[in-house]
Amino acid sequence: MNRLSGKVAIITGGARGMGATHVRMLVGEGAKVVFTDLNEEGGLALAQELGENVKFVKQDVTNAADWETVINETENTFGPVNILVNNAGISMNKTIAEMTEAEYRKILEINQVSVFLGMKAVLPSMQKTGNGSIINISSMNGIVGGAIGYTDTKFAVRGMSKAAALQFGPLGIRVNSVHPGVIETPMVTEGDAVEVIKEFSKHIPMRRIAKPEEVSNLVLFLASDESSYSTGSEFIIDGGLTAQ
C-alpha cells in the first residue's frame, strides 16, 4: 500500500478512463498526485472523491505555459516532482485521403508534442529530487501499424522516450514507454462497439481485452523504485497481439 510513499506525481489526461485509474492506483500506493485534463467537471469530481492527496489542474497539454503552471502548482502544493505520466492522447479513425491537415496536426500536437513539452517542463523539478521516473503512454500501435496519425505519433513517443532516457540517465531520471493493447473502457464496452470487440478478442492470444487496472499496475511498477534499473525501454501490455 506504500510503494510510492513520499513521491509526487503528475498525470495528464487523468479525469476519466485509463488516466483516472492511474490516478487512483498511484494515490492508493501513497503518492501525492496532481492530475490534469481539459475535462474540468470530471477532474474536480475525481479530486473531491480522492481527497487531500490529490489536486486537479485544468490543462491544455499542447501549451507550454500550461505546463509551467502545472509544475508550479505541484511544487507549491506537494513539492518537487518524482513521477510524470504522459497519458493524454487522442485517436481518429480516418484514412490519409479523408484526414485534413488540421486534423493531422491536432493529433500530432496532443499525442507527440505534449510529451516533449511535459518532459522538458518537469526536468528542473525532477533534478531537485535527484531521481525521477517519466512514463510515456504509447500504444501497441507504437510497435505495429494502425490508424494514420495515431500510429505515427505513438511510434514517435516510443522513440522520444529512448532519446530522453539517454539524456536523462546521468541525472538519475528514468524514461520508459508503455504500449497497451485494447483496454476495457466505456468506449469499447458500450453500444455498437461491443460486438466488434467480442469478435476482435478471438484474435488476441489471451482471448480477452485488458482491464484498466492491469495497465495501471505496469505504470505503478515503472513509477516505483522496483524498476530502478529500467530505462529507455518499451513495456508492452497487449495480451500477445504484437507477438503474432
mmCIF file of C-alpha atoms in Angstrom:
data_model
loop_
_atom_site.group_PDB
_atom_site.id
_atom_site.type_symbol
_atom_site.label_atom_id
_atom_site.label_comp_id
_atom_site.label_asym_id
_atom_site.label_seq_id
_atom_site.Cartn_x
_atom_site.Cartn_y
_atom_site.Cartn_z
ATOM 1 C CA MET A 1 0.000 0.000 0.000
ATOM 2 C CA ASN A 2 3.013 2.338 0.263
ATOM 3 C CA ARG A 3 5.106 1.570 -2.798
ATOM 4 C CA LEU A 4 5.128 5.295 -3.698
ATOM 5 C CA SER A 5 5.262 6.773 -0.212
ATOM 6 C CA GLY A 6 6.954 10.185 -0.247
ATOM 7 C CA LYS A 7 6.724 10.558 -4.035
ATOM 8 C CA VAL A 8 4.985 13.313 -6.001
ATOM 9 C CA ALA A 9 3.388 12.539 -9.366
ATOM 10 C CA ILE A 10 1.824 14.388 -12.296
ATOM 11 C CA ILE A 11 -0.606 12.509 -14.545
ATOM 12 C CA THR A 12 -2.078 14.057 -17.696
ATOM 13 C CA GLY A 13 -5.466 13.069 -19.098
ATOM 14 C CA GLY A 14 -6.415 11.877 -15.639
ATOM 15 C CA ALA A 15 -10.066 12.885 -15.338
ATOM 16 C CA ARG A 16 -11.519 9.713 -16.835
ATOM 17 C CA GLY A 17 -10.800 6.375 -18.474
ATOM 18 C CA MET A 18 -7.406 4.776 -18.062
ATOM 19 C CA GLY A 19 -5.918 8.028 -16.744
ATOM 20 C CA ALA A 20 -8.338 8.101 -13.808
ATOM 21 C CA THR A 21 -7.367 4.509 -12.999
ATOM 22 C CA HIS A 22 -3.700 5.567 -12.933
ATOM 23 C CA VAL A 23 -4.586 8.398 -10.543
ATOM 24 C CA ARG A 24 -6.474 6.116 -8.166
ATOM 25 C CA MET A 25 -3.738 3.488 -8.113
ATOM 26 C CA LEU A 26 -0.839 5.886 -7.518
ATOM 27 C CA VAL A 27 -2.723 7.675 -4.744
ATOM 28 C CA GLY A 28 -3.606 4.297 -3.235
ATOM 29 C CA GLU A 29 0.099 3.452 -3.101
ATOM 30 C CA GLY A 30 0.992 6.597 -1.165
ATOM 31 C CA ALA A 31 1.853 9.162 -3.841
ATOM 32 C CA LYS A 32 0.739 12.790 -3.813
ATOM 33 C CA VAL A 33 -0.803 13.312 -7.249
ATOM 34 C CA VAL A 34 -1.570 16.333 -9.392
ATOM 35 C CA PHE A 35 -3.618 15.261 -12.386
ATOM 36 C CA THR A 36 -4.660 17.338 -15.361
ATOM 37 C CA ASP A 37 -7.280 17.359 -18.081
ATOM 38 C CA LEU A 38 -9.443 19.708 -20.128
ATOM 39 C CA ASN A 39 -12.463 17.964 -18.588
ATOM 40 C CA GLU A 40 -12.797 20.271 -15.590
ATOM 41 C CA GLU A 41 -16.071 18.814 -14.306
ATOM 42 C CA GLY A 42 -14.755 15.257 -14.293
ATOM 43 C CA GLY A 43 -11.416 16.314 -12.848
ATOM 44 C CA LEU A 44 -12.900 18.225 -9.936
ATOM 45 C CA ALA A 45 -15.270 15.349 -9.146
ATOM 46 C CA LEU A 46 -12.412 12.826 -9.052
ATOM 47 C CA ALA A 47 -10.287 15.134 -6.890
ATOM 48 C CA GLN A 48 -13.131 15.516 -4.423
ATOM 49 C CA GLU A 49 -13.592 11.741 -4.321
ATOM 50 C CA LEU A 50 -9.925 11.013 -3.609
ATOM 51 C CA GLY A 51 -9.264 13.692 -1.005
ATOM 52 C CA GLU A 52 -6.310 15.701 0.232
ATOM 53 C CA ASN A 53 -3.535 13.765 -1.513
ATOM 54 C CA VAL A 54 -4.676 14.821 -4.993
ATOM 55 C CA LYS A 55 -5.153 18.090 -6.836
ATOM 56 C CA PHE A 56 -6.769 18.711 -10.194
ATOM 57 C CA VAL A 57 -5.408 21.364 -12.580
ATOM 58 C CA LYS A 58 -7.127 22.168 -15.859
ATOM 59 C CA GLN A 59 -4.505 21.934 -18.605
ATOM 60 C CA ASP A 60 -4.050 22.088 -22.350
ATOM 61 C CA VAL A 61 -1.115 19.683 -22.709
ATOM 62 C CA THR A 62 -0.101 21.301 -26.011
ATOM 63 C CA ASN A 63 0.528 24.665 -24.300
ATOM 64 C CA ALA A 64 3.988 25.265 -22.783
ATOM 65 C CA ALA A 65 2.670 27.962 -20.423
ATOM 66 C CA ASP A 66 0.101 25.492 -19.048
ATOM 67 C CA TRP A 67 2.906 23.042 -18.349
ATOM 68 C CA GLU A 68 4.773 25.668 -16.329
ATOM 69 C CA THR A 69 1.595 26.321 -14.355
ATOM 70 C CA VAL A 70 1.172 22.608 -13.611
ATOM 71 C CA ILE A 71 4.776 22.274 -12.409
ATOM 72 C CA ASN A 72 4.435 25.339 -10.190
ATOM 73 C CA GLU A 73 1.110 24.185 -8.759
ATOM 74 C CA THR A 74 2.595 20.773 -7.999
ATOM 75 C CA GLU A 75 5.699 22.117 -6.286
ATOM 76 C CA ASN A 76 3.706 24.658 -4.287
ATOM 77 C CA THR A 77 1.202 22.025 -3.130
ATOM 78 C CA PHE A 78 3.247 18.847 -2.677
ATOM 79 C CA GLY A 79 6.894 19.590 -3.530
ATOM 80 C CA PRO A 80 9.272 18.661 -6.389
ATOM 81 C CA VAL A 81 8.118 16.037 -8.872
ATOM 82 C CA ASN A 82 9.335 12.426 -8.838
ATOM 83 C CA ILE A 83 6.929 10.905 -11.390
ATOM 84 C CA LEU A 84 5.419 12.111 -14.673
ATOM 85 C CA VAL A 85 2.850 10.018 -16.546
ATOM 86 C CA ASN A 86 2.238 11.468 -20.021
ATOM 87 C CA ASN A 87 -1.136 9.810 -20.534
ATOM 88 C CA ALA A 88 -3.165 12.359 -22.535
ATOM 89 C CA GLY A 89 -3.888 11.361 -26.124
ATOM 90 C CA ILE A 90 -6.486 11.123 -28.864
ATOM 91 C CA SER A 91 -7.225 8.936 -31.866
ATOM 92 C CA MET A 92 -9.077 9.487 -35.122
ATOM 93 C CA ASN A 93 -10.227 6.676 -37.393
ATOM 94 C CA LYS A 94 -9.760 8.231 -40.828
ATOM 95 C CA THR A 95 -7.753 7.321 -43.902
ATOM 96 C CA ILE A 96 -4.971 9.542 -45.256
ATOM 97 C CA ALA A 97 -7.339 10.621 -48.029
ATOM 98 C CA GLU A 98 -10.053 11.582 -45.540
ATOM 99 C CA MET A 99 -7.938 13.299 -42.904
ATOM 100 C CA THR A 100 -7.398 17.050 -43.165
ATOM 101 C CA GLU A 101 -4.100 18.732 -42.405
ATOM 102 C CA ALA A 102 -5.697 20.437 -39.398
ATOM 103 C CA GLU A 103 -6.866 17.085 -38.004
ATOM 104 C CA TYR A 104 -3.448 15.544 -38.504
ATOM 105 C CA ARG A 105 -1.719 18.440 -36.771
ATOM 106 C CA LYS A 106 -4.158 18.194 -33.841
ATOM 107 C CA ILE A 107 -3.220 14.545 -33.252
ATOM 108 C CA LEU A 108 0.455 15.441 -33.566
ATOM 109 C CA GLU A 109 0.177 18.240 -31.003
ATOM 110 C CA ILE A 110 -1.759 16.227 -28.420
ATOM 111 C CA ASN A 111 -0.063 12.835 -28.752
ATOM 112 C CA GLN A 112 3.521 13.838 -29.521
ATOM 113 C CA VAL A 113 4.328 17.488 -28.865
ATOM 114 C CA SER A 114 2.691 17.340 -25.423
ATOM 115 C CA VAL A 115 5.092 14.553 -24.405
ATOM 116 C CA PHE A 116 8.080 16.692 -25.410
ATOM 117 C CA LEU A 117 6.670 19.680 -23.516
ATOM 118 C CA GLY A 118 5.996 17.571 -20.423
ATOM 119 C CA MET A 119 9.479 16.055 -20.303
ATOM 120 C CA LYS A 120 11.078 19.464 -20.851
ATOM 121 C CA ALA A 121 8.948 21.192 -18.208
ATOM 122 C CA VAL A 122 9.390 18.558 -15.491
ATOM 123 C CA LEU A 123 13.173 18.189 -15.827
ATOM 124 C CA PRO A 124 14.216 21.042 -13.473
ATOM 125 C CA SER A 125 11.772 19.822 -10.815
ATOM 126 C CA MET A 126 12.996 16.228 -11.010
ATOM 127 C CA GLN A 127 16.589 17.415 -10.791
ATOM 128 C CA LYS A 128 15.765 18.869 -7.368
ATOM 129 C CA THR A 129 14.897 15.385 -6.126
ATOM 130 C CA GLY A 130 17.924 13.684 -7.686
ATOM 131 C CA ASN A 131 15.733 10.978 -9.170
ATOM 132 C CA GLY A 132 12.652 10.569 -11.289
ATOM 133 C CA SER A 133 10.565 8.329 -13.489
ATOM 134 C CA ILE A 134 8.869 9.514 -16.682
ATOM 135 C CA ILE A 135 6.289 7.123 -18.111
ATOM 136 C CA ASN A 136 5.075 7.924 -21.607
ATOM 137 C CA ILE A 137 1.891 6.116 -22.626
ATOM 138 C CA SER A 138 2.241 4.956 -26.213
ATOM 139 C CA SER A 139 0.237 2.054 -27.664
ATOM 140 C CA MET A 140 0.663 -1.326 -29.296
ATOM 141 C CA ASN A 141 0.386 0.858 -32.403
ATOM 142 C CA GLY A 142 3.739 2.267 -31.427
ATOM 143 C CA ILE A 143 5.026 -1.243 -32.227
ATOM 144 C CA VAL A 144 2.855 -2.232 -35.197
ATOM 145 C CA GLY A 145 0.772 -0.287 -37.703
ATOM 146 C CA GLY A 146 -2.712 1.102 -37.143
ATOM 147 C CA ALA A 147 -4.640 4.305 -37.808
ATOM 148 C CA ILE A 148 -2.821 7.152 -39.562
ATOM 149 C CA GLY A 149 -1.884 9.946 -37.188
ATOM 150 C CA TYR A 150 -2.323 7.771 -34.113
ATOM 151 C CA THR A 151 0.272 5.216 -35.210
ATOM 152 C CA ASP A 152 2.726 7.894 -36.312
ATOM 153 C CA THR A 153 2.633 9.713 -33.007
ATOM 154 C CA LYS A 154 2.723 6.563 -30.877
ATOM 155 C CA PHE A 155 5.851 5.395 -32.717
ATOM 156 C CA ALA A 156 7.275 8.857 -32.029
ATOM 157 C CA VAL A 157 6.532 8.573 -28.308
ATOM 158 C CA ARG A 158 8.497 5.318 -28.268
ATOM 159 C CA GLY A 159 11.499 6.971 -29.943
ATOM 160 C CA MET A 160 11.294 10.132 -27.831
ATOM 161 C CA SER A 161 11.357 8.003 -24.686
ATOM 162 C CA LYS A 162 14.578 6.326 -25.789
ATOM 163 C CA ALA A 163 16.237 9.631 -26.725
ATOM 164 C CA ALA A 164 15.230 11.222 -23.421
ATOM 165 C CA ALA A 165 16.405 8.173 -21.469
ATOM 166 C CA LEU A 166 19.901 8.620 -22.890
ATOM 167 C CA GLN A 167 19.966 12.303 -21.936
ATOM 168 C CA PHE A 168 18.336 11.988 -18.516
ATOM 169 C CA GLY A 169 20.016 8.785 -17.305
ATOM 170 C CA PRO A 170 23.112 10.517 -15.879
ATOM 171 C CA LEU A 171 20.746 12.743 -13.873
ATOM 172 C CA GLY A 172 19.091 9.765 -12.181
ATOM 173 C CA ILE A 173 15.890 10.145 -14.206
ATOM 174 C CA ARG A 174 14.418 7.138 -15.995
ATOM 175 C CA VAL A 175 12.197 7.307 -19.103
ATOM 176 C CA ASN A 176 10.143 4.400 -20.429
ATOM 177 C CA SER A 177 7.167 3.909 -22.747
ATOM 178 C CA VAL A 178 4.089 1.759 -22.108
ATOM 179 C CA HIS A 179 2.281 0.115 -25.035
ATOM 180 C CA PRO A 180 -1.259 -1.039 -24.188
ATOM 181 C CA GLY A 181 -3.485 -3.049 -26.477
ATOM 182 C CA VAL A 182 -7.279 -2.787 -26.326
ATOM 183 C CA ILE A 183 -8.463 -1.663 -22.882
ATOM 184 C CA GLU A 184 -11.844 -2.261 -21.248
ATOM 185 C CA THR A 185 -13.273 1.253 -21.105
ATOM 186 C CA PRO A 186 -16.827 2.514 -21.781
ATOM 187 C CA MET A 187 -15.717 3.404 -25.324
ATOM 188 C CA VAL A 188 -15.334 -0.281 -26.192
ATOM 189 C CA THR A 189 -17.806 -1.940 -23.819
ATOM 190 C CA GLU A 190 -20.955 0.001 -24.666
ATOM 191 C CA GLY A 191 -23.103 0.492 -27.766
ATOM 192 C CA ASP A 192 -22.117 -0.699 -31.228
ATOM 193 C CA ALA A 193 -18.521 -1.450 -30.207
ATOM 194 C CA VAL A 194 -19.481 -4.427 -28.019
ATOM 195 C CA GLU A 195 -19.873 -6.959 -30.833
ATOM 196 C CA VAL A 196 -16.829 -5.628 -32.668
ATOM 197 C CA ILE A 197 -14.643 -6.070 -29.584
ATOM 198 C CA LYS A 198 -16.131 -9.514 -28.895
ATOM 199 C CA GLU A 199 -15.120 -10.655 -32.380
ATOM 200 C CA PHE A 200 -11.729 -8.937 -32.150
ATOM 201 C CA SER A 201 -10.966 -10.692 -28.849
ATOM 202 C CA LYS A 202 -10.903 -14.024 -30.687
ATOM 203 C CA HIS A 203 -7.670 -12.859 -32.348
ATOM 204 C CA ILE A 204 -5.930 -11.931 -29.082
ATOM 205 C CA PRO A 205 -3.801 -14.828 -27.779
ATOM 206 C CA MET A 206 -5.208 -14.303 -24.256
ATOM 207 C CA ARG A 207 -8.733 -14.160 -25.749
ATOM 208 C CA ARG A 208 -9.761 -11.012 -23.878
ATOM 209 C CA ILE A 209 -9.063 -7.295 -23.695
ATOM 210 C CA ALA A 210 -7.205 -5.723 -20.783
ATOM 211 C CA LYS A 211 -8.716 -4.228 -17.665
ATOM 212 C CA PRO A 212 -7.543 -0.644 -16.972
ATOM 213 C CA GLU A 213 -6.051 -1.781 -13.650
ATOM 214 C CA GLU A 214 -3.714 -4.147 -15.465
ATOM 215 C CA VAL A 215 -2.165 -1.224 -17.334
ATOM 216 C CA SER A 216 -2.069 0.871 -14.161
ATOM 217 C CA ASN A 217 -0.189 -1.914 -12.369
ATOM 218 C CA LEU A 218 2.532 -1.632 -15.000
ATOM 219 C CA VAL A 219 2.590 2.160 -14.635
ATOM 220 C CA LEU A 220 2.878 1.696 -10.869
ATOM 221 C CA PHE A 221 5.850 -0.642 -11.295
ATOM 222 C CA LEU A 222 7.641 1.879 -13.523
ATOM 223 C CA ALA A 223 6.822 4.744 -11.145
ATOM 224 C CA SER A 224 8.232 2.857 -8.169
ATOM 225 C CA ASP A 225 11.812 2.118 -7.182
ATOM 226 C CA GLU A 226 11.158 -1.530 -8.067
ATOM 227 C CA SER A 227 12.029 -0.637 -11.681
ATOM 228 C CA SER A 228 15.140 1.325 -10.699
ATOM 229 C CA TYR A 229 17.322 -0.127 -13.493
ATOM 230 C CA SER A 230 14.761 0.086 -16.291
ATOM 231 C CA THR A 231 15.083 2.996 -18.698
ATOM 232 C CA GLY A 232 14.817 3.566 -22.426
ATOM 233 C CA SER A 233 12.583 0.520 -22.783
ATOM 234 C CA GLU A 234 9.135 -0.216 -24.141
ATOM 235 C CA PHE A 235 6.783 -2.216 -21.949
ATOM 236 C CA ILE A 236 4.092 -3.968 -23.984
ATOM 237 C CA ILE A 237 0.788 -4.980 -22.397
ATOM 238 C CA ASP A 238 -1.405 -6.254 -25.215
ATOM 239 C CA GLY A 239 -2.342 -9.855 -24.409
ATOM 240 C CA GLY A 240 0.126 -11.094 -27.010
ATOM 241 C CA LEU A 241 -1.227 -9.226 -30.039
ATOM 242 C CA THR A 242 2.135 -7.922 -31.247
ATOM 243 C CA ALA A 243 3.769 -11.324 -30.721
ATOM 244 C CA GLN A 244 1.838 -12.750 -33.681
#
